[in-house]
CSV table of C-alpha atoms and ligand atoms in Angstrom, one decimal:
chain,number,residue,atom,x,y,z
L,30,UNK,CA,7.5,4.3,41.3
L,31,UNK,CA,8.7,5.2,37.7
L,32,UNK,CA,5.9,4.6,34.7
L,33,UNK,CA,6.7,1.6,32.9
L,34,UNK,CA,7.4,2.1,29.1
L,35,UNK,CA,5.1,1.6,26.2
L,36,UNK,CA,6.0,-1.4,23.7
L,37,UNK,CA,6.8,0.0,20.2
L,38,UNK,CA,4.6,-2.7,18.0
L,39,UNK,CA,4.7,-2.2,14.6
L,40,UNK,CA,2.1,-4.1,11.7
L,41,UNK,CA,4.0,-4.9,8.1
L,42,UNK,CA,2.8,-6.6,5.4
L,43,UNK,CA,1.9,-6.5,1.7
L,44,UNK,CA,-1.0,-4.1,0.0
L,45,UNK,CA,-4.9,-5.4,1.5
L,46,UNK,CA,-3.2,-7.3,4.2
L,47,UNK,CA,-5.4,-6.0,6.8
L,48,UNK,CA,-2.6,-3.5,8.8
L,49,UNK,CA,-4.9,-0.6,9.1
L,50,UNK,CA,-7.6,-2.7,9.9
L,51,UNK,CA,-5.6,-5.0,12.6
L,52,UNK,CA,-4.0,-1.6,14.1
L,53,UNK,CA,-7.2,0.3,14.6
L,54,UNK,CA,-8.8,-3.3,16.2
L,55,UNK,CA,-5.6,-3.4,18.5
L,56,UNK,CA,-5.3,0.2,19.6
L,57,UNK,CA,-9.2,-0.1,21.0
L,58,UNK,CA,-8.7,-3.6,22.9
L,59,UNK,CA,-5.6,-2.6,24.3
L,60,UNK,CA,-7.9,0.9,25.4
L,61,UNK,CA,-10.9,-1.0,26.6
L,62,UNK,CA,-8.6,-3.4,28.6
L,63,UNK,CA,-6.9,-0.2,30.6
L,64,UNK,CA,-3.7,-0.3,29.0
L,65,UNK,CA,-2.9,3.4,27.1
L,66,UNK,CA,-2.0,3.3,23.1
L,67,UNK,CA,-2.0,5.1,20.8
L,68,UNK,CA,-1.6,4.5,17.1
L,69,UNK,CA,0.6,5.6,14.3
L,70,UNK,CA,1.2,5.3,11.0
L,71,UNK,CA,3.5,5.9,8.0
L,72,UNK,CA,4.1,8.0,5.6
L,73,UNK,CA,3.0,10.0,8.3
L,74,UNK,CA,1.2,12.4,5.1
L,75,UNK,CA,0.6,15.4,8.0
L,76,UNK,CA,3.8,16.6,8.3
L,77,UNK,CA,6.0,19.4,5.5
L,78,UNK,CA,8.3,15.9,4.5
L,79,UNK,CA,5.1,13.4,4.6
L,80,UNK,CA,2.8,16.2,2.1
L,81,UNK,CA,5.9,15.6,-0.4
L,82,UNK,CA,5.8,11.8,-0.2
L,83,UNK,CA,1.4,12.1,-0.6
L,84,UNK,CA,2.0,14.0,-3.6
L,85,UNK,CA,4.3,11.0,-5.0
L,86,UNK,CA,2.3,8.4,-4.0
L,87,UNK,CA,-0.5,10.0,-5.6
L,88,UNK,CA,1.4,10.4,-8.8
L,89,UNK,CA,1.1,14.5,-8.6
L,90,UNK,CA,5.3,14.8,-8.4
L,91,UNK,CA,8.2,12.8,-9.3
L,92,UNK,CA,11.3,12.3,-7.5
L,93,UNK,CA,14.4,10.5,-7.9
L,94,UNK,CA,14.4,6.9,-6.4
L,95,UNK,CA,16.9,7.5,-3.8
L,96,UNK,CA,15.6,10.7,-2.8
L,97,UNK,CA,12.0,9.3,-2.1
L,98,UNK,CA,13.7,6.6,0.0
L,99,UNK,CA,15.3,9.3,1.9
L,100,UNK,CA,12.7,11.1,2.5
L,101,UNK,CA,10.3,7.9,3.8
L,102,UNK,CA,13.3,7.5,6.5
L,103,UNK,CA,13.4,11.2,7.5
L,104,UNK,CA,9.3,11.4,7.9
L,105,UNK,CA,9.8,8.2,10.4
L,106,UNK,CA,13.2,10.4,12.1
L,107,UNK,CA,10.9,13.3,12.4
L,108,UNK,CA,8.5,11.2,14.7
L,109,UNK,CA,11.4,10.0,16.9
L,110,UNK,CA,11.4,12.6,19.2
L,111,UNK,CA,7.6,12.4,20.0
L,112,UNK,CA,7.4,8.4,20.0
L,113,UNK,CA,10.1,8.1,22.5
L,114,UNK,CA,8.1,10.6,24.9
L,115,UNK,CA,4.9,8.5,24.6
L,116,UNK,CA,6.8,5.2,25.0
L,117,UNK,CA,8.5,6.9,28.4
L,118,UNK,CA,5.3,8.1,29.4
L,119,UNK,CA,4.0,4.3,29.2
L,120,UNK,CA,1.6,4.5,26.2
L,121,UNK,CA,2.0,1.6,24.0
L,122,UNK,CA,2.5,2.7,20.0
L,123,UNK,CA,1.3,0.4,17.4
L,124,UNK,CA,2.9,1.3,14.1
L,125,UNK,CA,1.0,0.9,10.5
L,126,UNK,CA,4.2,0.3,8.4
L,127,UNK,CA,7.6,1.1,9.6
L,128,UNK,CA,11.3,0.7,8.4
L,129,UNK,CA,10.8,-2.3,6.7
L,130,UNK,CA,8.3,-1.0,4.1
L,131,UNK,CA,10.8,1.5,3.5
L,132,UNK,CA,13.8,-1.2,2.9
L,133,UNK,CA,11.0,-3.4,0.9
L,134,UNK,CA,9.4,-1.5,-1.4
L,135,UNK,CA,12.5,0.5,-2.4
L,136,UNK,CA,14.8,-2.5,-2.5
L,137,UNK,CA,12.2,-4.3,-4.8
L,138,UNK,CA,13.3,-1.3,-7.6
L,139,UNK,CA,16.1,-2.4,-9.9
L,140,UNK,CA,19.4,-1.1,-8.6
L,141,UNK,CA,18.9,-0.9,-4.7
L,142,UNK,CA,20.5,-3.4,-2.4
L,143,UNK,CA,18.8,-4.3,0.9
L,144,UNK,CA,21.6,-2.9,2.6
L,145,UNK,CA,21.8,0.3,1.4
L,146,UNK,CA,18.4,1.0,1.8
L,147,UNK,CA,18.4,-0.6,5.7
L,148,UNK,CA,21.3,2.5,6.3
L,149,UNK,CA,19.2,5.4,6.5
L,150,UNK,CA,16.7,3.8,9.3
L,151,UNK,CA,19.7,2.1,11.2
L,152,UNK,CA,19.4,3.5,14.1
L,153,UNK,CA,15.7,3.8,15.0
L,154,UNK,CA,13.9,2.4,17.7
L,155,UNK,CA,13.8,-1.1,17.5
L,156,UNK,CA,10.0,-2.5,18.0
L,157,UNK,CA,9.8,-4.4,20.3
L,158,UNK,CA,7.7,-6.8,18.3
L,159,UNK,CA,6.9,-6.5,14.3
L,160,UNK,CA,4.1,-8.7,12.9
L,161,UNK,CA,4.1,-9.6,9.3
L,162,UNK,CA,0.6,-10.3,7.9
L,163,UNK,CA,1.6,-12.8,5.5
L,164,UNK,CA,-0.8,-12.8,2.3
L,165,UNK,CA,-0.6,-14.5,-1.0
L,166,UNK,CA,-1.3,-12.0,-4.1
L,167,UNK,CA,-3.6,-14.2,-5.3
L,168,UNK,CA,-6.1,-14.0,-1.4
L,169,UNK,CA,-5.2,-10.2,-2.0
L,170,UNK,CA,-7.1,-9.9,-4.9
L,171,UNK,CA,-10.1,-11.4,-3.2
L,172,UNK,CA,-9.7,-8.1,-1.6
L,173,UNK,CA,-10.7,-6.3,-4.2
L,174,UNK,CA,-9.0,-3.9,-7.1
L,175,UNK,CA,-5.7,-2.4,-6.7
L,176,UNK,CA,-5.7,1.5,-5.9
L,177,UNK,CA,-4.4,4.4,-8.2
L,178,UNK,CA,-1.2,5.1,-6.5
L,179,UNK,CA,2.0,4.0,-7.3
L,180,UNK,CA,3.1,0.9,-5.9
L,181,UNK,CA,-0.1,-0.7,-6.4
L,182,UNK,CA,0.6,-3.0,-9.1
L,183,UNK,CA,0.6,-6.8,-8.7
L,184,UNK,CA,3.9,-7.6,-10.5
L,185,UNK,CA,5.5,-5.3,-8.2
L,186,UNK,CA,3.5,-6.4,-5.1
L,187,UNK,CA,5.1,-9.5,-5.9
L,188,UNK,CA,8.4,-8.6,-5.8
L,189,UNK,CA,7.7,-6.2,-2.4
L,190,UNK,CA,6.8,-10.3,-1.1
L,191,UNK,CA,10.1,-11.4,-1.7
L,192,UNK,CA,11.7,-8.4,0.1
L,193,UNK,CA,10.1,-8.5,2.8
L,194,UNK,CA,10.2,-12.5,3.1
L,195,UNK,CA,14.3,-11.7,3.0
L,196,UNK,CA,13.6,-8.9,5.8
L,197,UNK,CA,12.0,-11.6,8.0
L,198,UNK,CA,14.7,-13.7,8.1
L,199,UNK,CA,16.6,-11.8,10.3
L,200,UNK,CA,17.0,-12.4,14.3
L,201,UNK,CA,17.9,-9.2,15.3
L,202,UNK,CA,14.2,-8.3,14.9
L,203,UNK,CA,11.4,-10.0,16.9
L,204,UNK,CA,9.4,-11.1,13.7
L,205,UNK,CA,6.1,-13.1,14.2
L,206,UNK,CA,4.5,-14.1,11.0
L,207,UNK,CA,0.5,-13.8,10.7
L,208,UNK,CA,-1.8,-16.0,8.5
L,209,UNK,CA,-3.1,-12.7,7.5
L,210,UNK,CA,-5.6,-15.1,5.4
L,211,UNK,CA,-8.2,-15.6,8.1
L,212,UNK,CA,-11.3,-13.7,9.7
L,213,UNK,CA,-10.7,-10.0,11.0
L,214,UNK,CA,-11.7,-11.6,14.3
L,215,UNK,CA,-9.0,-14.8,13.9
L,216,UNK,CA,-6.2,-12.7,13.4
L,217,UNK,CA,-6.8,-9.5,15.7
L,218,UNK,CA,-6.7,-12.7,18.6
L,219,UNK,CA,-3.6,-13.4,17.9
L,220,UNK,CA,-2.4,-9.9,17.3
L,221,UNK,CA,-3.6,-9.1,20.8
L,222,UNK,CA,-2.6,-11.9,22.2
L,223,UNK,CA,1.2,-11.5,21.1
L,224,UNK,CA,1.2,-7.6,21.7
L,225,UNK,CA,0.1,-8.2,25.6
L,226,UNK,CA,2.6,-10.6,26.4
L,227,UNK,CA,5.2,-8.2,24.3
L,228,UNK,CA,3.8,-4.8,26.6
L,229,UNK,CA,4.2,-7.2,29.5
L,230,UNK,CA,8.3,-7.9,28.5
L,231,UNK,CA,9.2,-4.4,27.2
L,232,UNK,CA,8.4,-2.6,30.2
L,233,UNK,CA,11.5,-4.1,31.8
L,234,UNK,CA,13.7,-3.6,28.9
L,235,UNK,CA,15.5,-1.0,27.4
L,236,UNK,CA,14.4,0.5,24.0
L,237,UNK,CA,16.9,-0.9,21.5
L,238,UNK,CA,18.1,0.7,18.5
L,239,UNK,CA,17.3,-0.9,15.2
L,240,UNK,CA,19.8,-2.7,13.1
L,241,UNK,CA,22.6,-1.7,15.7
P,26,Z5A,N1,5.9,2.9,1.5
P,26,Z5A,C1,7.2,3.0,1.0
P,26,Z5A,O1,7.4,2.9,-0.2
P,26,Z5A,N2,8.2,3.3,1.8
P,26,Z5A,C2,8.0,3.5,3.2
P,26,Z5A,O2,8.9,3.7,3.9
P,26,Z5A,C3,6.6,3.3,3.7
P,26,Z5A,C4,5.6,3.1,2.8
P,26,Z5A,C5,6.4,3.5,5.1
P,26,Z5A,C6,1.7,3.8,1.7
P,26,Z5A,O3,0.4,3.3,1.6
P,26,Z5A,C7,2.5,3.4,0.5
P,26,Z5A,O4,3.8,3.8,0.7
P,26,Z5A,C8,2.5,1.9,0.4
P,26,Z5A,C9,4.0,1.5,0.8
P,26,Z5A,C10,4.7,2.7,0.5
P,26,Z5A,N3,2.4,1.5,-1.0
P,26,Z5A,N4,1.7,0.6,-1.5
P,26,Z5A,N5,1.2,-0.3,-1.9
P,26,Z5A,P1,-0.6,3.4,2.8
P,26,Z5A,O5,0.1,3.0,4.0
P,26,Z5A,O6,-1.1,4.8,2.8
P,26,Z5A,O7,-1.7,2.4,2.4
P,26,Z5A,P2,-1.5,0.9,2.3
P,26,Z5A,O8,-0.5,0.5,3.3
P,26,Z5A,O9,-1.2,0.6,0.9
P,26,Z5A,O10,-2.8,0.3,2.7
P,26,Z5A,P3,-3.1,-1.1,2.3
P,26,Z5A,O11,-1.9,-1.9,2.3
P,26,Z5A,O12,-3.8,-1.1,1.0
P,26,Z5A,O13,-4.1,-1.7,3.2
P,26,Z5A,P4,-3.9,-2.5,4.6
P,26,Z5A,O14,-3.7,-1.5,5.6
P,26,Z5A,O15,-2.9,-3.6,4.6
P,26,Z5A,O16,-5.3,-3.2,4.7
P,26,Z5A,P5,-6.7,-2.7,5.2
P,26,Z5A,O17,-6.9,-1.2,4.7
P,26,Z5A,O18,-6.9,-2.9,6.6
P,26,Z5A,O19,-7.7,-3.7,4.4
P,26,Z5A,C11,-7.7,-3.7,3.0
P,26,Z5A,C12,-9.1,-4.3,2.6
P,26,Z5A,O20,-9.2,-5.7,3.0
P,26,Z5A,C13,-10.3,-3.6,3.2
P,26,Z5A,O21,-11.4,-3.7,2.3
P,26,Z5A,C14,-10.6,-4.5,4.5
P,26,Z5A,O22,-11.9,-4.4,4.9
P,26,Z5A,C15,-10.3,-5.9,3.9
P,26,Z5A,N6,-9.8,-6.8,4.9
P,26,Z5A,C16,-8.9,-6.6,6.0
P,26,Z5A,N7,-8.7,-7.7,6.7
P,26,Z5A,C17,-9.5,-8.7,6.1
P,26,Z5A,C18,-9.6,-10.1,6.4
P,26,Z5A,N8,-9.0,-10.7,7.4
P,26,Z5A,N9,-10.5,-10.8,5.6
P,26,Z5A,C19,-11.1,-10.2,4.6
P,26,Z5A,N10,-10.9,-8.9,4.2
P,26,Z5A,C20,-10.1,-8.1,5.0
């Protein structure tokens, strides 16, 4: 019999939401319960492409606003390859940050419409589930200080929010929303809960294509 495919599950959310956190947790229940994942995250900062976006992040380079965005969406193309390998060989991928962080944070610069910035992704595997860990700014500073990289100021945290509450809205995406608020334990149930039943779907579906 042919190896079912892997679910493509991908976390989004604002800074301090608790992605990494909620990944990591996922990828070892999913383990521990026999089912094969793996996890993966972007900026992937290993590769040539994802070095160049560290060094921005970090504040050691400066690039043009379109070109970074561009670059984002190739260090994600540059993983296609391998991620649709995994997914035939049946391992589930769950995904820290994906297109939609791309479309988010650069759409929340002056000058950059949603869909312009949704182009360069178009195209990608569609997950077959995204979960948006939905935090307020003000129960993300409970979380502590903002880091040093760029990005990680509140005013435009805020306006990353609004993106991504636009990016939600749309059906061609399975979007479940998280109270992202509640216990590490409270939310990873739910996060397991909803990436099962999505492993259990997927494997008799077709990868789809994002935004297609
Ligand atoms: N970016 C972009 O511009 N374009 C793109 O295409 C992509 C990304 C893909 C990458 O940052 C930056 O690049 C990011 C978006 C941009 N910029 N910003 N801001 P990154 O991925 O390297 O790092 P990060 O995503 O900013 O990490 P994060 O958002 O700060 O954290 P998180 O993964 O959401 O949360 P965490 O590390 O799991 O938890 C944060 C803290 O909260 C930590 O102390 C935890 O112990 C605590 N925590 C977690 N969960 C809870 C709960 N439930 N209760 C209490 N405390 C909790």
């Amino acid at each position: 019999m042919a190896t079912k495919r892997g679910a493509l599950i991908v976390l989004e959310g604002v800074d301090k939401a608790g992605k990494t956190t909620q990944c990591n947790k996922l990828v070892s229940a999913l383990q521990q319960s026999g089912r094969p994942a793996e996890m993966l995250r972007f900026p992937d900062r290993t590769t040539t492409i994802g070095q160049m976006i560290s060094a921005y992040l970090e504040k050691k380079s400066e690039l043009e606003d379109h070109t970074i965005h561009l670059l984002f969406s190739a260090n994600r193309w540059e993983l296609v390859p391998i991620m649709k390998k995994k997914l035939e060989q049946g391992i589930t991928l769950v995904v820290d940050r994906y297109a939609f962080s791309g479309v988010a944070f650069t759409s929340a610069k002056p000058g950059f419409s949603l869909d312009w910035c949704k182009n360069s992704d178009t195209g990608l595997p569609n997950p077959d589930l995204v979960m948006y860990l939905q935090l307020s700014p003000a129960q993300a500073a409970l979380r502590g200080q903002f880091g040093e990289e760029r990005y990680e100021t509140s005013n435009f945290q805020r306006k990353v929010q609004q993106k991504f509450e636009q990016l939600i809205q749309d059906s061609s995406v399975n979007w479940k929303v998280i109270d992202a608020s509640r216990s590490v334990e409270g939310v990873h149930n739910d996060i397991v809960n909803l990436s099962i039943n999505t492993i259990n779907t997927a494997q008799n579906q077709e990868l789809g294509e994002l935004w297609k």
